[in-house]
mmCIF file with all atom_site columns, C-alpha atoms in Angstrom:
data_model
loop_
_atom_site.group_PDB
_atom_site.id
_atom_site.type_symbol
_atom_site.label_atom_id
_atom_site.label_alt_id
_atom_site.label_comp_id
_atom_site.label_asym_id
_atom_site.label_entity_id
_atom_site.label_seq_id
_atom_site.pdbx_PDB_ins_code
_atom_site.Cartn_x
_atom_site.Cartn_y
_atom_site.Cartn_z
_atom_site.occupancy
_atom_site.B_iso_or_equiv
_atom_site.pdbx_formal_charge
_atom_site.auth_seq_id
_atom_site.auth_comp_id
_atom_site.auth_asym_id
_atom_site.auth_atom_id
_atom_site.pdbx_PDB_model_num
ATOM 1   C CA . UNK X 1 1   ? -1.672  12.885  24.520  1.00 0.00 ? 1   UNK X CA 1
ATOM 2   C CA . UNK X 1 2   ? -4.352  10.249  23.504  1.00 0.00 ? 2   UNK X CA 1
ATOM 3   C CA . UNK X 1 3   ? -4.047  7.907   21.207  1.00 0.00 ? 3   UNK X CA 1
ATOM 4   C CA . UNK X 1 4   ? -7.253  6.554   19.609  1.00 0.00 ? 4   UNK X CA 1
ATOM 5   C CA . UNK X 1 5   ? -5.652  4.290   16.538  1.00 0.00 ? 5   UNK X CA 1
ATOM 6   C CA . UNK X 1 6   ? -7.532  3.750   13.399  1.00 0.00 ? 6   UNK X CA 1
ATOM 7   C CA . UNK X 1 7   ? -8.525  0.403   11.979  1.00 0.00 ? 7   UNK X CA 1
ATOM 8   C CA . UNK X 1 8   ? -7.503  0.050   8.401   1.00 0.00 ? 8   UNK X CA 1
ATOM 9   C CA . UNK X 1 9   ? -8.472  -2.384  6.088   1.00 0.00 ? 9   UNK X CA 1
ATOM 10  C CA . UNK X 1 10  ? -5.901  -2.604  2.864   1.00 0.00 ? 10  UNK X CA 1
ATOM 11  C CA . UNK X 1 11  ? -7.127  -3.344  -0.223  1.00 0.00 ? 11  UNK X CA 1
ATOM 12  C CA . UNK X 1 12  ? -5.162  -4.432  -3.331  1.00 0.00 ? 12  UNK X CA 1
ATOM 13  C CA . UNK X 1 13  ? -6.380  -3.371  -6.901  1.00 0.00 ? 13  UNK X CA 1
ATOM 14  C CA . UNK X 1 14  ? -8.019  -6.130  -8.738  1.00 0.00 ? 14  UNK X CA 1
ATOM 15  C CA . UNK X 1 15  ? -6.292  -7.962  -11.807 1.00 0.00 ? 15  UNK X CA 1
ATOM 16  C CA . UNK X 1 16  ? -4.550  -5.393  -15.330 1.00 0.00 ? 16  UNK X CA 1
ATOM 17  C CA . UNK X 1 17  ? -3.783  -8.467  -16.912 1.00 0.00 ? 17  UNK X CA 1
ATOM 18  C CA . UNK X 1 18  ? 0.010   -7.100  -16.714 1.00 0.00 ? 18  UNK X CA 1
ATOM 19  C CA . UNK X 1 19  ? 2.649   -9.365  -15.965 1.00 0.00 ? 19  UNK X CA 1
ATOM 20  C CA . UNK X 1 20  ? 5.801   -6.531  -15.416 1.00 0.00 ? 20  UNK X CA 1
ATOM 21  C CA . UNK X 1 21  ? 6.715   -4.296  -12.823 1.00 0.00 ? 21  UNK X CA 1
ATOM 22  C CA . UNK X 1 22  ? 4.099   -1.951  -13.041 1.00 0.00 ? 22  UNK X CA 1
ATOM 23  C CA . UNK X 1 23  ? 4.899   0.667   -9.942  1.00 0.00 ? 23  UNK X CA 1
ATOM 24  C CA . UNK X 1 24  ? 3.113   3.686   -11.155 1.00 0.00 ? 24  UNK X CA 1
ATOM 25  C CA . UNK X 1 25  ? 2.095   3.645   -14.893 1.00 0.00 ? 25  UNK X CA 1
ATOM 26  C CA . UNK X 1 26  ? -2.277  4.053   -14.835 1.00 0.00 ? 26  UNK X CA 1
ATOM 27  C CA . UNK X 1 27  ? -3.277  0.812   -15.679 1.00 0.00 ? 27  UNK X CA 1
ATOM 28  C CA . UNK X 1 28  ? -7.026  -0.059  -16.069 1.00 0.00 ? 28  UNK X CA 1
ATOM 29  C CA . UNK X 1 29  ? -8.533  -3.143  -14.819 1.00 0.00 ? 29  UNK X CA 1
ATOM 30  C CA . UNK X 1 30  ? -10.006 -5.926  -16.450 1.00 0.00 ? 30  UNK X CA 1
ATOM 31  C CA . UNK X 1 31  ? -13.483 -6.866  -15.738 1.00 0.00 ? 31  UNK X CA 1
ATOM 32  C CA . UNK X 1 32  ? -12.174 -10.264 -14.047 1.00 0.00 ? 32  UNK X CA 1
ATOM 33  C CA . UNK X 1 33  ? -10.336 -7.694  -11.809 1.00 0.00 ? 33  UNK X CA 1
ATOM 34  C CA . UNK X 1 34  ? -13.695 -6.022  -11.224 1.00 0.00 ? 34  UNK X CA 1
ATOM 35  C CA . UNK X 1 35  ? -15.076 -8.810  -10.259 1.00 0.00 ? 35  UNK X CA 1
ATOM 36  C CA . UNK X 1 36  ? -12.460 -9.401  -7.903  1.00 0.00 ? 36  UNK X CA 1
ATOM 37  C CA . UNK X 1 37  ? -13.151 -6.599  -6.005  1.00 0.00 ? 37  UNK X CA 1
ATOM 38  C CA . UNK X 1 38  ? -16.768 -6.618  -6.132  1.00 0.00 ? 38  UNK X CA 1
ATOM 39  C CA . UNK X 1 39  ? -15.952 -9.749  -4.556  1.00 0.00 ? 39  UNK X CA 1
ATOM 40  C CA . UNK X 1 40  ? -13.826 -8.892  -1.504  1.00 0.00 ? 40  UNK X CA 1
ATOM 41  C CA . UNK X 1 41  ? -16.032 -5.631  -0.076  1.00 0.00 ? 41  UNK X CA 1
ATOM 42  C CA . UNK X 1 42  ? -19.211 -7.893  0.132   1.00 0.00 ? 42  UNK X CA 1
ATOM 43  C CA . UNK X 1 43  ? -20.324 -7.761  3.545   1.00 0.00 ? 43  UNK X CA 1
ATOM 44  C CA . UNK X 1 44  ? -17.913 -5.693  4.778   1.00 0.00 ? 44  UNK X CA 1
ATOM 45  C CA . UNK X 1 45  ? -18.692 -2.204  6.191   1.00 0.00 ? 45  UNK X CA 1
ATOM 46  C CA . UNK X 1 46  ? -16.379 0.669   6.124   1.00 0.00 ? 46  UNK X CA 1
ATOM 47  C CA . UNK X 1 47  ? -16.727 4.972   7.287   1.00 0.00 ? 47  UNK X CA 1
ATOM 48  C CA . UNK X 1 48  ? -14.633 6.235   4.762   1.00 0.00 ? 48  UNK X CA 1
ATOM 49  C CA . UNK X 1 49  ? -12.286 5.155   1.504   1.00 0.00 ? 49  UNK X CA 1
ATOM 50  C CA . UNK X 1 50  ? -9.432  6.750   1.118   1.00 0.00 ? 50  UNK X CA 1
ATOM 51  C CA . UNK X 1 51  ? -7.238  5.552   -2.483  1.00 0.00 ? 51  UNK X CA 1
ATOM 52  C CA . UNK X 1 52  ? -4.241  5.886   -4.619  1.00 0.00 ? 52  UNK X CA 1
ATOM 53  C CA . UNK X 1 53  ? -5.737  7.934   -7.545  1.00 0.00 ? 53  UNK X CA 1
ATOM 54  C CA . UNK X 1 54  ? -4.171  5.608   -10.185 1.00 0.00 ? 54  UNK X CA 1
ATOM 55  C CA . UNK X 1 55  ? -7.098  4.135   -12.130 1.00 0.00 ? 55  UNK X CA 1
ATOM 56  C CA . UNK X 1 56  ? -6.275  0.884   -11.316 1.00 0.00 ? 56  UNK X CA 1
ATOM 57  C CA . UNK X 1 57  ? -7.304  1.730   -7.764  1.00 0.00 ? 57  UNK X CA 1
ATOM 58  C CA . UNK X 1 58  ? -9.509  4.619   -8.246  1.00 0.00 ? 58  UNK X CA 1
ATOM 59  C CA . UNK X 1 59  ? -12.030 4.054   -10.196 1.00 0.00 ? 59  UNK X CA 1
ATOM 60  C CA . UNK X 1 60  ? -13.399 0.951   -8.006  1.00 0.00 ? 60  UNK X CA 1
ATOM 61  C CA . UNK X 1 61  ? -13.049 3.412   -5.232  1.00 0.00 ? 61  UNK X CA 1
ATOM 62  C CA . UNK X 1 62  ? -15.326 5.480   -6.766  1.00 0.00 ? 62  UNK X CA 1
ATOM 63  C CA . UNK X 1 63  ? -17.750 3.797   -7.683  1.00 0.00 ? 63  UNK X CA 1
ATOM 64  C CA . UNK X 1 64  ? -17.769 1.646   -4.196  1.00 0.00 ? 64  UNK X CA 1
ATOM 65  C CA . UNK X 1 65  ? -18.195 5.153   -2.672  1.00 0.00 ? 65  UNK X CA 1
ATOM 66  C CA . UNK X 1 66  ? -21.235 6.288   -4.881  1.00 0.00 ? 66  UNK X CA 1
ATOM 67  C CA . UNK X 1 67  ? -22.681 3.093   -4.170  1.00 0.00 ? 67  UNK X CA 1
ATOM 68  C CA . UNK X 1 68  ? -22.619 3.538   -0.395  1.00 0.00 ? 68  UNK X CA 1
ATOM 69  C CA . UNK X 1 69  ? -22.288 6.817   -0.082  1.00 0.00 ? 69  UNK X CA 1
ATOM 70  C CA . UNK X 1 70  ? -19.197 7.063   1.787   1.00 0.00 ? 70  UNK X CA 1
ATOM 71  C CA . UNK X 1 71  ? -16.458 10.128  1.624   1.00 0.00 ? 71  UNK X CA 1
ATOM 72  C CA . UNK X 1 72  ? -14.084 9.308   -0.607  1.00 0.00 ? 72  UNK X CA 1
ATOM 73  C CA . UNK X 1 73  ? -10.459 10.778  -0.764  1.00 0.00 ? 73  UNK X CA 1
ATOM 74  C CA . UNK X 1 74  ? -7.465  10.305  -3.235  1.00 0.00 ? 74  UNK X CA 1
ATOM 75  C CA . UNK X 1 75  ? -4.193  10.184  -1.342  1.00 0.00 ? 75  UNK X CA 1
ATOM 76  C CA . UNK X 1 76  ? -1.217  10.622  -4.071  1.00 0.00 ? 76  UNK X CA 1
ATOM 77  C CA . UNK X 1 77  ? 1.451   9.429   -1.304  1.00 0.00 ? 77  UNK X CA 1
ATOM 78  C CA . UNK X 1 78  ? -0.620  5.938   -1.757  1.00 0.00 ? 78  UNK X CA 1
ATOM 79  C CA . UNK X 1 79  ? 0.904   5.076   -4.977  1.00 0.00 ? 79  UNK X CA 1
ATOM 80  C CA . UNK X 1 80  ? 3.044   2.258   -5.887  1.00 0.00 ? 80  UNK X CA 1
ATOM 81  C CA . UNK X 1 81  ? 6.643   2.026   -5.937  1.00 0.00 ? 81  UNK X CA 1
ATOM 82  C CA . UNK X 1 82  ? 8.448   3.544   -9.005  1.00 0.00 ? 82  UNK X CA 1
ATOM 83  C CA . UNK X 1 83  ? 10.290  0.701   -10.495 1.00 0.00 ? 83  UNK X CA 1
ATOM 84  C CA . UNK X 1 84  ? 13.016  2.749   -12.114 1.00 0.00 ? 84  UNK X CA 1
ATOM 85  C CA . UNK X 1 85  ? 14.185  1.687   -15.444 1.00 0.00 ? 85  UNK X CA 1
ATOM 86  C CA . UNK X 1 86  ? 12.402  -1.744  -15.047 1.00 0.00 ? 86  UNK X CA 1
ATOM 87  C CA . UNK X 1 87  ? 8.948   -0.380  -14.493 1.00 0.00 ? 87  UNK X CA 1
ATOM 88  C CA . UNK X 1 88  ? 6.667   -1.151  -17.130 1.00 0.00 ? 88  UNK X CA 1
ATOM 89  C CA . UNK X 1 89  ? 9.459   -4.223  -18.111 1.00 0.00 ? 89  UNK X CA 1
ATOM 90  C CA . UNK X 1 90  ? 8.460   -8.031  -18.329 1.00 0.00 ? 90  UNK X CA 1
ATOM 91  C CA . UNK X 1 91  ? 10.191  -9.681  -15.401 1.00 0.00 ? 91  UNK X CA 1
ATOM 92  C CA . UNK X 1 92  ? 11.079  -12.220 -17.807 1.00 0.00 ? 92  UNK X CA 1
ATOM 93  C CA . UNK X 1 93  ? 13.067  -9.963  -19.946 1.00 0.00 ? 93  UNK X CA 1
ATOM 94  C CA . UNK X 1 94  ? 14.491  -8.360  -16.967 1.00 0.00 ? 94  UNK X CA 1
ATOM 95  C CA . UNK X 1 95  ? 15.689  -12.012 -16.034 1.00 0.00 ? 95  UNK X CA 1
ATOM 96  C CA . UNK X 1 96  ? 16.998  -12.591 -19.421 1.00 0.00 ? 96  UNK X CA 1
ATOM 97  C CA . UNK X 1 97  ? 19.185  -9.187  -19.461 1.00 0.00 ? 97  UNK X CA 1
ATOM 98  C CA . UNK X 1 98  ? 19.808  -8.214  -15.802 1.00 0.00 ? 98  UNK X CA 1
ATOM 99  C CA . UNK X 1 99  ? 19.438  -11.624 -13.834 1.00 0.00 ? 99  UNK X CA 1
ATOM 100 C CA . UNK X 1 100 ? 22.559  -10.951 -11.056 1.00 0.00 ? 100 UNK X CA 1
ATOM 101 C CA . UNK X 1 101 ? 20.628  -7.423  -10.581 1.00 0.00 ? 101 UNK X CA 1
ATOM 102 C CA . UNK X 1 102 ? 17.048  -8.888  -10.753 1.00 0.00 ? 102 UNK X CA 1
ATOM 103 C CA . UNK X 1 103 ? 18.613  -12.214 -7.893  1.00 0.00 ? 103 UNK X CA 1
ATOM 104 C CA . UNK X 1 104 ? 20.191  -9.202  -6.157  1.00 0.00 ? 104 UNK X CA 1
ATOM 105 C CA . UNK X 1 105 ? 17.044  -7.257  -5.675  1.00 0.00 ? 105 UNK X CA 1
ATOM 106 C CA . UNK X 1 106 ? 14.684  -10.204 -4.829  1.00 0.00 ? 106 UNK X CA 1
ATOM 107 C CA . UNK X 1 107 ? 17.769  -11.055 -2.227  1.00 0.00 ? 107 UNK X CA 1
ATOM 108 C CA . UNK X 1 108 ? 17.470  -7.568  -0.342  1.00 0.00 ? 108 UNK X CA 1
ATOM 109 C CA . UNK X 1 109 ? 15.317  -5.094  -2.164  1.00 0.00 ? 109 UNK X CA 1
ATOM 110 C CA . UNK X 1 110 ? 16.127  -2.370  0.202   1.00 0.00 ? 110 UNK X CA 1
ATOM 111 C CA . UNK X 1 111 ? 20.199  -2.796  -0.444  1.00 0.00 ? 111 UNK X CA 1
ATOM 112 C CA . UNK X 1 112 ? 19.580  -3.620  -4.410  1.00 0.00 ? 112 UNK X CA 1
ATOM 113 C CA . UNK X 1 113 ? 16.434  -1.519  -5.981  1.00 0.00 ? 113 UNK X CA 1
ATOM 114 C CA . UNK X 1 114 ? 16.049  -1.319  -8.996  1.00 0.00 ? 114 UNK X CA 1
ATOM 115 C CA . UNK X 1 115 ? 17.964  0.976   -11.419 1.00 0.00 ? 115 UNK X CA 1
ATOM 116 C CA . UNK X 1 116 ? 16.776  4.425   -11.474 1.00 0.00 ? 116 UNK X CA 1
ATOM 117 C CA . UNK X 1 117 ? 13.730  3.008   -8.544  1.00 0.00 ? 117 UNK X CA 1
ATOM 118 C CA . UNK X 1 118 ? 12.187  5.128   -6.072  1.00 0.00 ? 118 UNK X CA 1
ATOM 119 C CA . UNK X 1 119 ? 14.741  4.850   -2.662  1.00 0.00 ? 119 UNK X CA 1
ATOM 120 C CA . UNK X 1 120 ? 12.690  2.442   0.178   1.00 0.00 ? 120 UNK X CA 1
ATOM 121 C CA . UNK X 1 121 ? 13.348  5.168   2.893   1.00 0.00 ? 121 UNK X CA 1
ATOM 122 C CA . UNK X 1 122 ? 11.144  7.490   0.542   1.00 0.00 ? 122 UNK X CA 1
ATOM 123 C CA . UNK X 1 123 ? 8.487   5.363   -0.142  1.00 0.00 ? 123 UNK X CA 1
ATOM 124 C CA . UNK X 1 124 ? 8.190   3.868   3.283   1.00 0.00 ? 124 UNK X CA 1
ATOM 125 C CA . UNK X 1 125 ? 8.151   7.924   4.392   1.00 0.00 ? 125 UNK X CA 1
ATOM 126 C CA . UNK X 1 126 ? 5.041   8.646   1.433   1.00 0.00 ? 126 UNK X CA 1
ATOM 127 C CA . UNK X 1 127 ? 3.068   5.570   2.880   1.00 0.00 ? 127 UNK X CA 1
ATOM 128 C CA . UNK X 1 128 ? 3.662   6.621   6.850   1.00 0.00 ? 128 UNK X CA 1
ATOM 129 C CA . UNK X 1 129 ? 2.787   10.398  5.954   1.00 0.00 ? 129 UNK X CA 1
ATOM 130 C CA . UNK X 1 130 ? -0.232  9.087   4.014   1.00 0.00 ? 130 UNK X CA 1
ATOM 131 C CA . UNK X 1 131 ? -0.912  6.861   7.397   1.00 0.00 ? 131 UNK X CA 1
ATOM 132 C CA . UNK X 1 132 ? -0.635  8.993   9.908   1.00 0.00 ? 132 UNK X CA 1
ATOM 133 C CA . UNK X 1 133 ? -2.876  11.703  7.790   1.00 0.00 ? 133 UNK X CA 1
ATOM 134 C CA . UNK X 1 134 ? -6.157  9.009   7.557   1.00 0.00 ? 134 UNK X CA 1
ATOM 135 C CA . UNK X 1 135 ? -5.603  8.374   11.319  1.00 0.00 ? 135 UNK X CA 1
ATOM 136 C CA . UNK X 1 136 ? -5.614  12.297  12.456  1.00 0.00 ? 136 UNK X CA 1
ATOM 137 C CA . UNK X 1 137 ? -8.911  12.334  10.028  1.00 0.00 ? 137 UNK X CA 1
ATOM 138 C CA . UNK X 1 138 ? -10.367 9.205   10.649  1.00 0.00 ? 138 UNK X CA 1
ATOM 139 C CA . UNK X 1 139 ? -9.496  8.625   14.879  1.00 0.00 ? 139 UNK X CA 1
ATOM 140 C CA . UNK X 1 140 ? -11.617 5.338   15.712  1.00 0.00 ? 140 UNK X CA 1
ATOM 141 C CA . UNK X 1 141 ? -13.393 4.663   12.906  1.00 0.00 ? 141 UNK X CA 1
ATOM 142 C CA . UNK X 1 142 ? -12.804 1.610   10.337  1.00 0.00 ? 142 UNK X CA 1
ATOM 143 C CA . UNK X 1 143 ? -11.374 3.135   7.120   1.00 0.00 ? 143 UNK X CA 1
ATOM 144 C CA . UNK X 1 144 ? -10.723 0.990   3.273   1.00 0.00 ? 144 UNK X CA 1
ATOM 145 C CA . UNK X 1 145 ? -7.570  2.139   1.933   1.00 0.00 ? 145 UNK X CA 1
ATOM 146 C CA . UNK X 1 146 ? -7.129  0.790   -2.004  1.00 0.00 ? 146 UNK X CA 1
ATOM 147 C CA . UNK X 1 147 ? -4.075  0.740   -2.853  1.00 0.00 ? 147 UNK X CA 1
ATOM 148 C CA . UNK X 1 148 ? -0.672  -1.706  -4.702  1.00 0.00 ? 148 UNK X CA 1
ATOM 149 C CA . UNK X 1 149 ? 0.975   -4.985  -3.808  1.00 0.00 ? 149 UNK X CA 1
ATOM 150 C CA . UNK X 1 150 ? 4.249   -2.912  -2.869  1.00 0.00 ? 150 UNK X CA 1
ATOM 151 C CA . UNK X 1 151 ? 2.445   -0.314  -0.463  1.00 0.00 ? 151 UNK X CA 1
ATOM 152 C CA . UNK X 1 152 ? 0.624   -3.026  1.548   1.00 0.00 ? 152 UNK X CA 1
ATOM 153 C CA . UNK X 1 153 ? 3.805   -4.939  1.299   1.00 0.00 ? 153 UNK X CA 1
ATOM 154 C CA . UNK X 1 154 ? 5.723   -2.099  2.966   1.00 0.00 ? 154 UNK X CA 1
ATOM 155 C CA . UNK X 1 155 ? 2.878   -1.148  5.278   1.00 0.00 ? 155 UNK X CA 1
ATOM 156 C CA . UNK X 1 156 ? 2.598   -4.513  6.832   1.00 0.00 ? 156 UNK X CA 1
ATOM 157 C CA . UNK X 1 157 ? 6.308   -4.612  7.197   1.00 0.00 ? 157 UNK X CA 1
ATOM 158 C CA . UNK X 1 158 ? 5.893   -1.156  9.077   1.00 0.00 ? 158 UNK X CA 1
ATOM 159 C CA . UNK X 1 159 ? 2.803   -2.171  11.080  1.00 0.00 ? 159 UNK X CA 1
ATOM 160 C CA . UNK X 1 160 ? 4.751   -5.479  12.605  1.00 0.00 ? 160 UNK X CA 1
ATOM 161 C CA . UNK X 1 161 ? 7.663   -3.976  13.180  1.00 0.00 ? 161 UNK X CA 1
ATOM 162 C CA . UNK X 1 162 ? 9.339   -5.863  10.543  1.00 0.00 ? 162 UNK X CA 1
ATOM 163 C CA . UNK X 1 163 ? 12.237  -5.379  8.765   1.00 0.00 ? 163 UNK X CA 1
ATOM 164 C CA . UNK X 1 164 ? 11.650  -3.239  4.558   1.00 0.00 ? 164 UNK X CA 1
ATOM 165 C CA . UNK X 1 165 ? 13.753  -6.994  3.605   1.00 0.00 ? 165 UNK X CA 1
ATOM 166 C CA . UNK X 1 166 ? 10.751  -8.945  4.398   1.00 0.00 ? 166 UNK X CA 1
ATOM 167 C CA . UNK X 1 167 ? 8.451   -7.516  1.367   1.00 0.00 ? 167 UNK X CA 1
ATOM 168 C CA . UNK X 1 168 ? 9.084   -9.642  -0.787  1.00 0.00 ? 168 UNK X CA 1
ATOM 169 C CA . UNK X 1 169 ? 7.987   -12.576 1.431   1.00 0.00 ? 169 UNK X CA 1
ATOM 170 C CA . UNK X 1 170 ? 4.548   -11.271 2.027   1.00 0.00 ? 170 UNK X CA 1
ATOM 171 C CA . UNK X 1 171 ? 1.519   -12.518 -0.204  1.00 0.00 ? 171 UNK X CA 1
ATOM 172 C CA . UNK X 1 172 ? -0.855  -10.109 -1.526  1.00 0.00 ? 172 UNK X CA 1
ATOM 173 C CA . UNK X 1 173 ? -3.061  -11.340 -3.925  1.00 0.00 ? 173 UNK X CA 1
ATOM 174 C CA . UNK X 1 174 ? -5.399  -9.183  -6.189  1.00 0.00 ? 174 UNK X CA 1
ATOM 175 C CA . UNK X 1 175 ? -8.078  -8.128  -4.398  1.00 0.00 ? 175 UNK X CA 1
ATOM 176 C CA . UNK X 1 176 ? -6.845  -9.118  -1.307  1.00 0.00 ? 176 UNK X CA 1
ATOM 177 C CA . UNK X 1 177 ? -7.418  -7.181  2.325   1.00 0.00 ? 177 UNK X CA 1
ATOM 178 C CA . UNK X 1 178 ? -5.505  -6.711  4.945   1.00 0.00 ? 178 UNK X CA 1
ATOM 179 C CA . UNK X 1 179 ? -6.366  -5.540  8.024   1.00 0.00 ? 179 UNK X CA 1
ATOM 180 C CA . UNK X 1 180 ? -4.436  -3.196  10.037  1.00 0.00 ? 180 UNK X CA 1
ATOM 181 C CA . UNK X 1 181 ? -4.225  -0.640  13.223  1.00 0.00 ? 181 UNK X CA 1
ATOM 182 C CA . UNK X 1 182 ? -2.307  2.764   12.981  1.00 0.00 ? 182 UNK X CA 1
ATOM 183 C CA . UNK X 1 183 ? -0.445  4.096   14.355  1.00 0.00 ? 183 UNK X CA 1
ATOM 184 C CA . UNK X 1 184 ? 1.331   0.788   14.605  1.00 0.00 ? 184 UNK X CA 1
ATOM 185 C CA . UNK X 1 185 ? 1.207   -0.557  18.774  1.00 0.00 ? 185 UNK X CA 1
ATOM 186 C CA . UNK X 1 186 ? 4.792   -0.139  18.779  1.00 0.00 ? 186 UNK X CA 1
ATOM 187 C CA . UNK X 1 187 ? 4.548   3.376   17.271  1.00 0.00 ? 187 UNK X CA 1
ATOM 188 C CA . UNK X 1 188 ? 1.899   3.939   20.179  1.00 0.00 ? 188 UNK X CA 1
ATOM 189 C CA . UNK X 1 189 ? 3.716   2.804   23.142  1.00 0.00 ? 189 UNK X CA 1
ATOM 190 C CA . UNK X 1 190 ? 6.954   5.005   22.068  1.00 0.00 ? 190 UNK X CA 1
ATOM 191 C CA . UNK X 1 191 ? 4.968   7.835   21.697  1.00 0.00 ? 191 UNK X CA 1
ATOM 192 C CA . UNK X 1 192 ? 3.299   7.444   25.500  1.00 0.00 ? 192 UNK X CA 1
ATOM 193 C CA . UNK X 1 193 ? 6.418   6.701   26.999  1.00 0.00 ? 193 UNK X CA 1
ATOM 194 C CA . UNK X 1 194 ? 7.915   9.561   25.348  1.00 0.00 ? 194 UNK X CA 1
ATOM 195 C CA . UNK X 1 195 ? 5.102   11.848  26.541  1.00 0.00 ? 195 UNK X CA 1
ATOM 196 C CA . UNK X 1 196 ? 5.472   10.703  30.370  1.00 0.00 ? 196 UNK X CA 1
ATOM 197 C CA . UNK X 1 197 ? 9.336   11.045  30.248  1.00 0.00 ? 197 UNK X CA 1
ATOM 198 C CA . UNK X 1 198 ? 8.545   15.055  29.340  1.00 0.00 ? 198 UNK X CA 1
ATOM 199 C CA . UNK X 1 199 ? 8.012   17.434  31.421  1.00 0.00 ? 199 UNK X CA 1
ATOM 200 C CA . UNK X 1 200 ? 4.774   19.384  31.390  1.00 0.00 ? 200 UNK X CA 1
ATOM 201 C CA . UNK X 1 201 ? 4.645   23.162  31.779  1.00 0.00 ? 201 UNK X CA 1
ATOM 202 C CA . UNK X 1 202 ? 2.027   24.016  34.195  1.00 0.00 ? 202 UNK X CA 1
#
């Protein structure tokens, strides 16, 4: 088995003008997050775009796609974390009326989602499946994913080998990329030693 990784570069929608848990209510952007994005793909060159098909995401996709003419796909399983009962909720509020949750959750967000949330073992499963589906497609080539805060969050956690805890202490700004190779080198080496270690019918 050969493995030929992909080189992904993550990019987070540009600026709602929300200031909530937003996880996967269709926001539209505001020109300043436009701008932002406009912004960030300047000079960079890319074979594909694959995006979440919230609008937030989406429609720069789009039109980033038209522009170059580059394939575009929407991957569903690149959505945001669902926030539960606190999606859509000012974090202030949240503090105001759940604070022990909100401390517990910031804490360890893997032990302590939020009420009603999306489990972490699901979405981290979503964002691999999405993953591993651009690398089969895409072996080799440089690939711009667009995508949420939480999903890069999560997929640089994966990527490093870190532990789902460590999200939260991650920075992803609007319009931010991040670059990244999947499958992950750990991922990689498992799989080759794996391969040698079976036997081979002839």
């Amino acid at each position: 088995m050969s493995f030929d990784p992909v080189h992904l570069d993550l990019l987070r929608h540009g600026d709602t003008g929300h200031r909530s848990y937003r996880g996967q209510l269709d926001d539209s952007l505001l020109e300043l997050g436009w701008r932002q994005m406009r912004d960030a793909v300047l000079g960079r060159e890319w074979d594909a775009i694959v995006s979440s098909p919230l609008q937030r995401c989406a429609a720069f996709a789009q039109e980033l796609a038209q522009a170059r003419g580059l394939p575009l796909a929407l991957e569903p399983r690149l959505r945001e974390y669902h926030f539960g009962d606190w999606q859509g909720r000012p974090v202030d509020a949240i503090a105001a009326q759940e604070g022990e949750a909100l401390a517990r959750f910031w804490a360890d967000p893997v032990a302590h989602p939020p009420p009603g949330a999306e489990r972490f073992d699901d979405f981290a499963a979503r964002l691999t499946a999405a993953m591993n589906d651009i690398a089969e497609r895409h072996p080799g080539r440089r690939v711009l994913v667009v995508t949420h805060g939480g999903a890069i969050r999560l997929l640089r956690c994966i990527g490093a080998g870190r532990r789902y805890t460590d999200l939260l202490n991650i920075d992803v700004a609007h319009a931010s990329l991040h670059g990244l190779s999947w499958p992950p080198k750990a991922a990689r080496e498992g799989s080759q030693a794996r391969a040698q270690a079976d036997p081979v019918d002839g």
